[in-house]
Amino acid sequence: DLGQGLGRLVQTLKDQLPAAGGGWGSWTPPGLPPGPRPPEEADVVVVGGGVVGWSVAFWLKALENQRHGMKVLVVERDPTYSRASTVLSIGGIRQQFSLPENIQMSRFSASFLRNINEHLGVPNEPPIDIQFQPSGYLFLAPLERAARLEATVQLQREVGVQVALLSPTQLKEKFPWIDTEDVAVASYGLQDEGWFDPWSLLQAFRHKAMSLGVLSCAGEVRVCLSMSSPARGSPKVSVTPTSMSPQVHMPDSREYQPVACAIVINAAGAWAGELLGAAGLPGELCQPLLPIQPRKRYVFSWHCPDGPGLSCPLLVDTTGAYFRRDGIAGNYLGGMSPTEEEEPDTGDLSVDHDFFQEQVWPRLARRVPAFSSLRVRSAWAGYYDYNTFDQNGVLGPHPKLDNLFLAAGFSGHGLQHAPATGRAVAELVLRGRYESLDLRRLGWQRLEEGKRLEEDGVV
């Protein structure tokens, strides 16, 4: 208590000092963390400052529509975003999913991104440009998966998705650089598919949310059971006697700040399962376990001057390898997910370059003969928040902790579904029900019942 009191005193003194660069206002006393300290109270604490977390925070304030209403805090443990899944993504968005909920979320997100300045524009600020490239996705299927792909396309068309089915002959006519051997049918997205800059979208959500009064701080959240009452002025949400209480452990410091709150939203991405697992829940509260784990995925960048031109879509091969154009100068990005037996160690973000040479390149060169002479330029790794149960997101309230909500486990499609996810979770918190999209099947209940939701389009 003494340490926390001294910390608050130092912060008060710092706030009163001039903030000129190089002056006393830029001085940080030894042992204190840089950046803003978390408040002692908040109505909602969002754990995770990636695009999903900031989308939730934005929608909470946008739907509340009160400038000085609910107090929302976003906590991100990596303020540099050097390891964040959002910015290490290749930035794709597609409508071609097989699960109706995923299709609906994609359609919502596509509309949101098309009108992004109406949602996230800030008065007197430059317009937002997420550098969207409408080049579509192209899925190739061999004979044994042709009927399944055709049925999926029929489902997509029934809900308004613009997608074409191409025979091998039609595929070769449209994309002459493709070797169509072993391809029985292909599906090609005609609208609302392509890729964009993930960093721009993250910053747009963050900037708009903060303009609406959302608070943020850097630190690692650790949660524990609490018997305390909700913070003063909190929204009228039923909180059971057993609820989650977050502590924010500041970076480069042994200091931590308990934050009294009514609602905790777990949007910690790849670490969502670890966050809940480390809470020390009694056995009856932690079953079933949240099946979300970090999975490392590589992205490789290469140059091939004779490769596909401006018409190049994001191609997903029959083998699972994928690539897309990166700019207009013969550069490309791509990779593939390893098998369960070959999953790489997630302890760091190092890249196994042999994986490209031995697994990815042969598949790409077979499909696109021009890639036989490509030259690798760089590579990086990022994390999927991988749902080992069925590779789909887990949304909504925890079944036994009424003040805990989940928004994680998207297994690679969290970025493109972030606008829809944020709105859905905000509706649950503020209104107690889904209003825009019915995403009840993505809730925790399916984990308890062991009912998997099948999604064919996990890349």
XYZ file of C-alpha atoms in Angstrom, residues 138-140 302 314-324 333-337 355 359-365 367 459:
30
model
C -8.854 -18.002 -55.307
C -9.383 -21.449 -53.739
C -8.288 -24.498 -55.729
C 10.058 -13.197 -52.331
C -4.656 -14.424 -52.950
C -4.335 -18.006 -54.112
C -4.890 -20.955 -51.766
C -3.501 -24.092 -53.371
C -4.854 -27.635 -53.166
C -1.892 -28.375 -50.874
C -2.665 -25.562 -48.418
C 0.173 -23.312 -49.565
C -0.901 -19.734 -50.301
C 0.500 -16.502 -51.717
C -0.547 -13.044 -52.801
C 4.017 -12.896 -49.718
C 3.050 -16.418 -48.801
C 3.424 -19.503 -46.668
C 1.417 -22.448 -45.366
C 0.358 -23.996 -42.076
C 10.416 -24.821 -44.103
C 7.687 -27.438 -47.934
C 6.384 -24.182 -49.395
C 8.532 -23.498 -52.458
C 8.031 -26.899 -54.169
C 4.263 -26.528 -53.890
C 4.289 -22.968 -55.199
C 6.630 -23.775 -58.091
C 1.355 -24.447 -59.240
C -5.796 -21.280 -44.061
